[in-house]
Tab-separated table of C-alpha atoms and ligand atoms in Angstrom:
chain	number	residue	atom	x	y	z
A	1	UNK	CA	-0.024	0.279	-0.042
A	2	UNK	CA	1.231	3.028	-0.950
A	3	UNK	CA	1.307	7.107	0.638
A	4	UNK	CA	-0.780	9.604	-0.924
A	5	UNK	CA	1.300	13.570	-0.420
A	6	UNK	CA	-0.392	16.297	-1.898
A	7	UNK	CA	1.483	19.358	-1.948
A	8	UNK	CA	0.127	22.952	-2.755
A	9	UNK	CA	-2.761	20.683	-5.204
A	10	UNK	CA	-4.583	23.532	-6.830
A	11	UNK	CA	-7.249	23.626	-9.490
A	12	UNK	CA	-8.837	25.722	-11.551
A	13	UNK	CA	-10.847	25.985	-15.306
A	14	UNK	CA	-10.451	28.901	-16.879
A	15	UNK	CA	-10.512	31.732	-14.099
A	16	UNK	CA	-12.723	29.999	-11.321
A	17	UNK	CA	-10.458	28.883	-8.494
A	18	UNK	CA	-12.053	25.454	-7.275
A	19	UNK	CA	-9.553	24.302	-5.165
A	20	UNK	CA	-7.239	26.838	-3.421
A	21	UNK	CA	-3.737	25.151	-2.764
A	22	UNK	CA	-4.050	21.443	-0.570
A	23	UNK	CA	-1.750	20.016	1.244
A	24	UNK	CA	-1.955	16.841	2.267
A	25	UNK	CA	-0.341	13.620	3.996
A	26	UNK	CA	-2.260	10.685	3.532
A	27	UNK	CA	-0.454	7.684	4.980
A	28	UNK	CA	0.016	4.065	4.402
A	29	UNK	CA	-3.257	1.786	4.903
A	30	UNK	CA	-4.762	5.761	6.429
A	31	UNK	CA	-8.285	5.624	5.619
A	32	UNK	CA	-9.253	9.093	4.757
A	33	UNK	CA	-12.801	10.473	5.024
A	34	UNK	CA	-12.955	13.843	2.630
A	35	UNK	CA	-17.051	15.889	3.135
A	36	UNK	CA	-17.885	19.328	2.958
A	37	UNK	CA	-20.895	20.354	1.037
A	38	UNK	CA	-21.975	20.085	-2.525
A	39	UNK	CA	-19.372	21.855	-5.372
A	40	UNK	CA	-16.763	22.251	-2.523
A	41	UNK	CA	-14.148	20.542	-4.327
A	42	UNK	CA	-14.032	16.524	-3.248
A	43	UNK	CA	-14.067	15.571	-6.665
A	44	UNK	CA	-12.423	16.779	-8.344
A	45	UNK	CA	-9.542	16.644	-6.196
A	46	UNK	CA	-10.201	12.192	-6.123
A	47	UNK	CA	-10.290	13.239	-9.710
A	48	UNK	CA	-6.291	14.436	-10.126
A	49	UNK	CA	-5.442	11.861	-7.486
A	50	UNK	CA	-6.923	9.092	-9.762
A	51	UNK	CA	-5.138	11.356	-13.483
A	52	UNK	CA	-8.939	12.256	-15.022
A	53	UNK	CA	-8.344	15.724	-14.310
A	54	UNK	CA	-5.112	17.506	-14.507
A	55	UNK	CA	-3.903	19.548	-11.450
A	56	UNK	CA	-2.979	23.364	-12.474
A	57	UNK	CA	-0.113	23.375	-9.646
A	58	UNK	CA	1.710	21.294	-7.089
A	59	UNK	CA	2.255	18.426	-7.083
A	60	UNK	CA	0.642	15.186	-6.233
A	61	UNK	CA	2.998	12.330	-5.365
A	62	UNK	CA	1.749	8.514	-4.816
A	63	UNK	CA	4.639	5.625	-3.037
A	64	UNK	CA	6.811	9.337	-3.076
A	65	UNK	CA	6.932	9.105	-7.139
A	66	UNK	CA	5.677	12.336	-8.241
A	67	UNK	CA	2.591	10.843	-10.898
A	68	UNK	CA	1.690	14.713	-12.156
A	69	UNK	CA	2.146	13.800	-15.719
A	70	UNK	CA	1.898	10.168	-14.896
A	71	UNK	CA	-1.735	7.876	-16.690
A	72	UNK	CA	-4.149	7.188	-15.131
A	73	UNK	CA	-2.977	3.573	-15.658
A	74	UNK	CA	-0.388	3.561	-14.750
A	75	UNK	CA	-0.733	5.288	-11.176
A	76	UNK	CA	-2.548	2.393	-9.903
A	77	UNK	CA	-4.990	3.393	-8.212
A	78	UNK	CA	-8.618	2.122	-8.407
A	79	UNK	CA	-11.586	4.651	-8.592
A	80	UNK	CA	-15.456	3.751	-7.260
A	81	UNK	CA	-18.043	5.524	-8.371
A	82	UNK	CA	-21.430	6.417	-7.003
A	83	UNK	CA	-22.969	5.172	-10.288
A	84	UNK	CA	-21.077	2.095	-10.109
A	85	UNK	CA	-20.191	2.199	-14.136
A	86	UNK	CA	-20.885	-1.288	-14.833
A	87	UNK	CA	-20.663	-3.031	-18.201
A	88	UNK	CA	-24.158	-3.537	-18.570
A	89	UNK	CA	-23.104	-6.058	-21.466
A	90	UNK	CA	-20.638	-8.005	-19.605
A	91	UNK	CA	-21.304	-10.524	-16.553
A	92	UNK	CA	-20.020	-10.109	-12.617
A	93	UNK	CA	-17.460	-12.320	-13.679
A	94	UNK	CA	-16.755	-10.315	-16.379
A	95	UNK	CA	-17.053	-6.773	-15.561
A	96	UNK	CA	-14.596	-7.719	-12.683
A	97	UNK	CA	-12.107	-9.367	-15.226
A	98	UNK	CA	-11.951	-6.467	-17.505
A	99	UNK	CA	-9.527	-4.402	-16.568
A	100	UNK	CA	-7.000	-7.774	-15.874
A	101	UNK	CA	-7.739	-8.119	-18.793
A	102	UNK	CA	-6.475	-5.581	-20.956
A	103	UNK	CA	-2.874	-5.678	-18.664
A	104	UNK	CA	-3.241	-8.960	-20.408
A	105	UNK	CA	-2.511	-10.716	-17.393
A	106	UNK	CA	-2.524	-14.491	-17.271
A	107	UNK	CA	-5.637	-16.447	-17.077
A	108	UNK	CA	-5.611	-18.612	-13.899
A	109	UNK	CA	-4.422	-14.824	-11.998
A	110	UNK	CA	-7.489	-13.736	-13.125
A	111	UNK	CA	-9.566	-16.098	-12.379
A	112	UNK	CA	-8.153	-17.129	-9.373
A	113	UNK	CA	-8.477	-12.838	-8.500
A	114	UNK	CA	-12.018	-12.869	-9.550
A	115	UNK	CA	-12.535	-15.866	-6.848
A	116	UNK	CA	-11.278	-14.327	-4.345
A	117	UNK	CA	-12.965	-10.948	-4.835
A	118	UNK	CA	-16.530	-12.594	-5.532
A	119	UNK	CA	-15.473	-14.593	-2.550
A	120	UNK	CA	-14.617	-11.489	-0.637
A	121	UNK	CA	-17.556	-8.886	-1.274
A	122	UNK	CA	-20.454	-12.225	-1.810
A	123	UNK	CA	-20.785	-12.444	-4.884
A	124	UNK	CA	-19.478	-16.254	-5.739
A	125	UNK	CA	-22.814	-17.209	-6.401
A	126	UNK	CA	-23.611	-13.850	-8.599
A	127	UNK	CA	-20.814	-14.431	-11.278
A	128	UNK	CA	-22.423	-15.223	-13.912
A	129	UNK	CA	-25.909	-12.905	-13.437
A	130	UNK	CA	-25.777	-9.597	-15.606
A	131	UNK	CA	-25.919	-5.895	-13.770
A	132	UNK	CA	-29.418	-5.448	-15.073
A	133	UNK	CA	-29.845	-8.644	-12.345
A	134	UNK	CA	-28.373	-7.619	-9.321
A	135	UNK	CA	-30.109	-5.173	-6.504
A	136	UNK	CA	-28.406	-1.875	-6.179
A	137	UNK	CA	-26.131	-3.449	-3.279
A	138	UNK	CA	-25.459	-5.827	-5.408
A	139	UNK	CA	-23.676	-3.539	-8.352
A	140	UNK	CA	-22.799	-1.698	-5.673
A	141	UNK	CA	-20.267	-4.859	-4.366
A	142	UNK	CA	-19.697	-5.266	-8.521
A	143	UNK	CA	-17.778	-2.122	-8.632
A	144	UNK	CA	-15.899	-2.389	-5.732
A	145	UNK	CA	-14.652	-5.784	-6.914
A	146	UNK	CA	-13.542	-4.882	-9.905
A	147	UNK	CA	-11.382	-1.861	-7.971
A	148	UNK	CA	-10.030	-5.118	-5.654
A	149	UNK	CA	-8.841	-7.824	-8.601
A	150	UNK	CA	-6.740	-4.860	-9.391
A	151	UNK	CA	-4.723	-4.246	-6.422
A	152	UNK	CA	-4.450	-0.809	-6.344
A	153	UNK	CA	-1.393	0.897	-4.547
A	154	UNK	CA	-4.285	2.871	-3.129
A	155	UNK	CA	-9.257	3.380	-3.278
A	156	UNK	CA	-11.210	6.369	-4.353
A	157	UNK	CA	-14.118	6.834	-3.494
A	158	UNK	CA	-16.625	8.758	-4.743
A	159	UNK	CA	-19.930	8.534	-3.080
A	160	UNK	CA	-20.540	5.175	-3.747
A	161	UNK	CA	-23.148	4.231	-1.684
A	162	UNK	CA	-25.231	7.330	-1.443
A	163	UNK	CA	-27.475	5.357	-4.293
A	164	UNK	CA	-28.782	2.696	-2.285
A	165	UNK	CA	-31.257	3.200	0.274
A	166	UNK	CA	-30.620	3.177	4.267
A	167	UNK	CA	-29.694	0.464	5.391
A	168	UNK	CA	-28.298	-1.054	2.312
A	169	UNK	CA	-26.155	1.758	3.147
A	170	UNK	CA	-25.341	0.582	6.622
A	171	UNK	CA	-24.466	-2.839	5.344
A	172	UNK	CA	-22.146	-1.713	3.109
A	173	UNK	CA	-20.730	0.682	5.819
A	174	UNK	CA	-20.000	-2.279	7.861
A	175	UNK	CA	-19.049	-3.999	4.576
A	176	UNK	CA	-16.363	-1.837	3.780
A	177	UNK	CA	-14.896	-1.360	7.066
A	178	UNK	CA	-14.396	-4.576	7.642
A	179	UNK	CA	-12.681	-5.028	3.994
A	180	UNK	CA	-10.405	-2.039	5.206
A	181	UNK	CA	-9.704	-3.743	8.149
A	182	UNK	CA	-8.636	-6.821	6.126
A	183	UNK	CA	-6.318	-5.291	3.025
A	184	UNK	CA	-5.115	-2.344	5.688
A	185	UNK	CA	-5.377	-0.364	1.780
A	186	UNK	CA	-4.724	3.127	1.034
A	187	UNK	CA	-8.009	4.813	0.847
A	188	UNK	CA	-9.603	8.469	0.240
A	189	UNK	CA	-13.840	8.441	0.455
A	190	UNK	CA	-16.295	10.926	-0.238
A	191	UNK	CA	-18.820	11.056	1.515
A	192	UNK	CA	-22.025	13.462	2.300
A	193	UNK	CA	-23.074	10.892	5.617
A	194	UNK	CA	-22.280	11.821	8.548
A	195	UNK	CA	-22.310	8.122	10.462
A	196	UNK	CA	-20.111	7.314	7.712
A	197	UNK	CA	-17.413	10.395	7.633
A	198	UNK	CA	-17.229	9.486	11.547
A	199	UNK	CA	-17.788	5.675	11.393
A	200	UNK	CA	-15.116	4.833	8.514
A	201	UNK	CA	-12.349	7.673	8.573
A	202	UNK	CA	-8.603	7.265	10.500
A	203	UNK	CA	-8.882	10.918	10.234
A	204	UNK	CA	-11.537	13.256	8.464
A	205	UNK	CA	-10.526	16.376	5.805
A	206	UNK	CA	-13.146	18.922	6.003
A	207	UNK	CA	-13.281	21.336	2.689
A	208	UNK	CA	-15.057	24.117	2.393
A	209	UNK	CA	-15.609	26.370	-1.093
A	210	UNK	CA	-12.113	24.707	-2.155
A	211	UNK	CA	-10.003	25.350	1.014
A	212	UNK	CA	-9.587	22.699	3.362
A	213	UNK	CA	-11.234	23.805	7.017
A	214	UNK	CA	-9.712	20.978	9.438
A	215	UNK	CA	-7.843	17.713	8.980
A	216	UNK	CA	-8.425	16.128	12.656
A	217	UNK	CA	-9.872	12.253	13.701
A	218	UNK	CA	-14.217	12.188	14.466
A	219	UNK	CA	-13.872	12.368	17.389
A	220	UNK	CA	-10.952	16.391	16.442
A	221	UNK	CA	-13.373	17.259	14.595
A	222	UNK	CA	-16.829	17.147	16.210
A	223	UNK	CA	-14.764	17.643	19.998
A	224	UNK	CA	-12.728	20.811	18.856
A	225	UNK	CA	-13.436	21.989	15.709
A	226	UNK	CA	-11.693	24.163	14.362
A	227	UNK	CA	-14.249	27.093	13.328
A	228	UNK	CA	-17.944	27.860	12.849
A	229	UNK	CA	-18.426	25.425	9.386
A	230	UNK	CA	-16.638	22.332	10.906
A	231	UNK	CA	-18.752	22.860	14.056
A	232	UNK	CA	-22.197	23.056	12.058
A	233	UNK	CA	-20.801	20.355	8.881
A	234	UNK	CA	-19.874	17.762	11.853
A	235	UNK	CA	-23.193	16.510	13.840
A	236	UNK	CA	-26.656	15.668	12.929
A	237	UNK	CA	-29.149	16.984	13.846
A	238	UNK	CA	-26.341	20.045	13.909
A	239	UNK	CA	-25.190	22.236	16.498
A	240	UNK	CA	-26.817	25.211	17.626
A	241	UNK	CA	-25.084	29.072	17.107
A	242	UNK	CA	-26.118	32.303	19.142
A	243	UNK	CA	-24.376	35.523	18.520
A	244	UNK	CA	-23.602	38.889	20.595
A	245	UNK	CA	-20.986	40.357	22.690
A	246	UNK	CA	-18.849	38.637	24.971
A	247	UNK	CA	-19.228	40.825	28.412
A	248	UNK	CA	-16.799	41.124	30.914
A	249	UNK	CA	-18.006	39.771	34.349
A	250	UNK	CA	-18.378	43.134	36.750
A	251	UNK	CA	-19.830	43.310	40.360
A	252	UNK	CA	-19.768	39.814	40.656
A	253	UNK	CA	-21.084	38.809	37.358
A	254	UNK	CA	-19.396	35.501	35.276
A	255	UNK	CA	-18.448	36.766	32.497
A	256	UNK	CA	-21.003	35.842	29.241
A	257	UNK	CA	-23.192	36.415	26.023
A	258	UNK	CA	-24.571	38.980	26.085
A	259	UNK	CA	-27.592	38.272	22.787
A	260	UNK	CA	-30.841	39.549	22.396
A	261	UNK	CA	-32.895	37.898	24.428
A	262	UNK	CA	-30.141	35.632	25.942
A	263	UNK	CA	-27.638	35.453	28.149
A	264	UNK	CA	-25.266	32.157	28.258
A	265	UNK	CA	-22.547	32.101	31.432
A	266	UNK	CA	-18.964	31.871	29.738
A	267	UNK	CA	-17.284	30.809	32.537
A	268	UNK	CA	-13.784	32.096	33.160
A	269	UNK	CA	-13.675	33.029	29.659
A	270	UNK	CA	-11.008	36.319	29.279
A	271	UNK	CA	-11.359	38.016	26.088
A	272	UNK	CA	-11.971	41.909	25.042
A	273	UNK	CA	-14.991	42.807	26.385
A	274	UNK	CA	-17.223	44.146	23.877
A	275	UNK	CA	-15.633	41.154	20.875
A	276	UNK	CA	-18.550	40.241	18.883
A	277	UNK	CA	-18.787	36.001	19.439
A	278	UNK	CA	-20.639	32.515	18.263
A	279	UNK	CA	-21.988	30.647	21.268
A	280	UNK	CA	-22.099	26.553	19.883
A	281	UNK	CA	-23.560	24.210	21.508
A	282	UNK	CA	-24.359	20.843	20.610
A	283	UNK	CA	-28.252	19.487	20.466
A	284	UNK	CA	-27.376	16.551	23.113
A	285	UNK	CA	-25.687	19.120	25.369
A	286	UNK	CA	-28.117	21.427	26.310
A	287	UNK	CA	-29.470	20.822	29.395
A	288	UNK	CA	-33.768	21.846	30.733
A	289	UNK	CA	-33.791	23.977	33.713
A	290	UNK	CA	-36.148	24.499	36.459
A	291	UNK	CA	-37.447	27.354	37.015
A	292	UNK	CA	-35.253	28.578	39.480
A	293	UNK	CA	-32.164	28.409	37.437
A	294	UNK	CA	-30.538	31.532	37.059
A	295	UNK	CA	-29.506	32.447	33.224
A	296	UNK	CA	-32.271	29.421	31.790
A	297	UNK	CA	-33.340	30.636	29.028
A	298	UNK	CA	-37.178	30.657	28.190
A	299	UNK	CA	-37.936	29.104	24.557
A	300	UNK	CA	-41.753	27.559	22.975
A	301	UNK	CA	-41.428	23.465	22.147
A	302	UNK	CA	-42.376	24.525	18.050
A	303	UNK	CA	-42.245	20.883	17.085
A	304	UNK	CA	-40.960	17.113	18.718
A	305	UNK	CA	-39.571	14.543	16.532
A	306	UNK	CA	-39.350	10.935	18.256
A	307	UNK	CA	-36.641	9.266	16.478
A	308	UNK	CA	-37.579	5.670	18.126
A	309	UNK	CA	-34.085	5.911	19.608
A	310	UNK	CA	-34.416	9.446	20.835
A	311	UNK	CA	-36.007	12.600	20.535
A	312	UNK	CA	-35.440	15.241	18.857
A	313	UNK	CA	-36.816	18.874	20.588
A	314	UNK	CA	-37.888	22.168	18.450
A	315	UNK	CA	-37.319	25.470	20.605
A	316	UNK	CA	-37.496	29.058	19.999
A	317	UNK	CA	-36.700	31.888	21.999
A	318	UNK	CA	-36.577	35.387	19.910
A	319	UNK	CA	-35.373	34.632	16.903
A	320	UNK	CA	-32.900	31.953	17.438
A	321	UNK	CA	-34.022	28.459	16.847
A	322	UNK	CA	-32.564	25.529	18.602
A	323	UNK	CA	-32.457	22.188	18.384
A	324	UNK	CA	-32.405	19.834	21.833
A	325	UNK	CA	-31.355	15.906	21.736
A	326	UNK	CA	-32.651	13.380	24.452
A	327	UNK	CA	-32.138	9.836	24.585
A	328	UNK	CA	-35.420	8.016	24.656
A	329	UNK	CA	-38.725	9.084	24.494
A	330	UNK	CA	-40.183	12.913	26.073
A	331	UNK	CA	-43.771	14.083	26.973
A	332	UNK	CA	-42.725	17.737	25.516
A	333	UNK	CA	-45.618	18.783	22.737
A	334	UNK	CA	-45.210	21.261	20.817
A	335	UNK	CA	-46.672	25.159	22.557
A	336	UNK	CA	-45.348	24.101	25.540
A	337	UNK	CA	-42.424	25.995	27.630
A	338	UNK	CA	-38.885	24.687	28.138
A	339	UNK	CA	-36.344	26.875	30.070
A	340	UNK	CA	-32.350	25.455	28.997
A	341	UNK	CA	-29.178	25.894	30.315
A	342	UNK	CA	-26.340	25.778	27.434
A	343	UNK	CA	-23.594	24.588	30.263
A	344	UNK	CA	-20.164	26.217	30.046
A	345	UNK	CA	-17.985	22.568	29.981
A	346	UNK	CA	-20.187	21.838	26.077
A	347	UNK	CA	-19.862	25.240	24.910
A	348	UNK	CA	-18.035	26.401	21.604
A	349	UNK	CA	-16.714	29.626	21.351
A	350	UNK	CA	-16.158	31.040	17.763
A	351	UNK	CA	-14.939	34.947	16.763
A	352	UNK	CA	-17.974	36.746	14.966
A	353	UNK	CA	-16.152	37.561	12.883
A	354	UNK	CA	-13.803	34.989	11.083
A	355	UNK	CA	-15.640	31.819	12.476
A	356	UNK	CA	-13.057	30.480	14.106
A	357	UNK	CA	-11.965	28.751	17.567
A	358	UNK	CA	-12.222	30.750	20.720
A	359	UNK	CA	-10.133	28.030	23.519
A	360	UNK	CA	-11.264	27.483	26.389
A	361	UNK	CA	-10.698	25.639	29.173
B	401	LIG	N1	-15.343	20.882	-16.069
B	401	LIG	C1	-15.238	21.535	-15.401
B	401	LIG	N2	-15.075	23.399	-15.622
B	401	LIG	C2	-16.020	24.015	-15.209
B	401	LIG	N3	-16.425	24.327	-13.689
B	401	LIG	C3	-16.191	22.851	-13.406
B	401	LIG	C4	-15.824	22.231	-14.087
B	401	LIG	N4	-16.069	20.639	-12.645
B	401	LIG	C5	-16.001	20.763	-11.701
B	401	LIG	N5	-16.699	22.181	-12.223
B	401	LIG	C6	-16.989	23.012	-10.523
B	401	LIG	O1	-15.721	22.728	-9.968
B	401	LIG	C7	-16.386	22.874	-8.512
B	401	LIG	C8	-15.865	21.636	-8.076
B	401	LIG	O2	-16.745	20.506	-8.349
B	401	LIG	P1	-16.373	19.248	-7.243
B	401	LIG	O3	-17.534	17.907	-8.555
B	401	LIG	O4	-15.359	18.948	-7.532
B	401	LIG	O5	-17.515	19.795	-5.996
B	401	LIG	P2	-18.014	17.589	-5.072
B	401	LIG	O6	-17.602	18.489	-4.398
B	401	LIG	O7	-17.727	16.939	-5.764
B	401	LIG	O8	-19.665	18.093	-5.118
B	401	LIG	P3	-21.057	16.858	-4.694
B	401	LIG	O9	-21.003	16.875	-3.228
B	401	LIG	O10	-22.534	17.910	-5.352
B	401	LIG	O11	-20.783	15.952	-5.816
B	401	LIG	C9	-18.033	23.216	-9.036
B	401	LIG	O12	-18.423	24.788	-8.823
B	401	LIG	C10	-18.077	22.563	-10.001
B	401	LIG	O13	-18.938	23.541	-10.994
B	402	LIG	MG1	-18.418	15.061	-6.127
């Protein structure tokens, strides 16, 4: 397996910058997940690594070798797409063996590779079928099989599960994780799915508007998002935000966020008085308060969504919409009032202008 190194890799289409210089070092055997909103440049980055798109600047190294000028087929990388792109007139075995045939691999070796991959992916009984006679999940597995037989130096996945229903996705997600545990292949995986990103990644790369916003383990991004974009992007339901001004503690009051319709205590945070800040708190960290609690924010319950595992309570105070999450069921009803607290140990603070995280103990 191979390392992948990107040094100031960038891309523009004519005058339009799609990717600002990207620096990323991927270890051999590492599973890196790329997330970001639609159009932020995820597929473009993958396609440049695969050689399907030319970088307009920077160096792409695979196993330490610069590949910018190398043909896709010589990069020894396999890509699995969202649309499986199977050949409809070929059987499962034919699809899986096609790239090996092109490379003039010996027949016995091809048969062995296809058999191995089909067994690994639970396709052994389906090798003679045509793609149209397969379910979505089975087709997806054929596409993966096609990648595996080539024994590439690295795998690139571009939203490979997004065409599957929820149940199949969950199953295939676990399959991909097991496959990675077995093959230990260096992988870059693009997804919109929070759970895929959190569960599959050794590290997540969060991209927005062609720029890397943060690189870290799933928990790094979840617990210490570097900026407001990452804070809002990672986690579902998403983090809540309240904007206002920092007020230093005077006359025995602790420092707090002074917002239009709320005042949120900020523990021992010491920053410039009056600085514009945004406070973030995840739905699962919102506390419900009794009538006497100081600083509690009085909210209207707008909607209650029981998900089965838990309940999402949609709340509002002033112009601010807030979601709270609790495992299990509750007796909340739309139209009621509820008092909430944002415990300081769970609060994230961001600069009101730049959106950058402001550290606190
Ligand atoms: N050939 C092209 N010519 C001009 N612009 C392009 C071309 N290919 C992609 N783009 C633009 O580059 C940007 C990044 O596209 P890309 O496909 O990498 O996004 P993405 O992050 O994969 O989005 P999605 O999540 O929707 O798949 C988009 O704004 C897109 O319109
Ligand atoms: Mg894409």
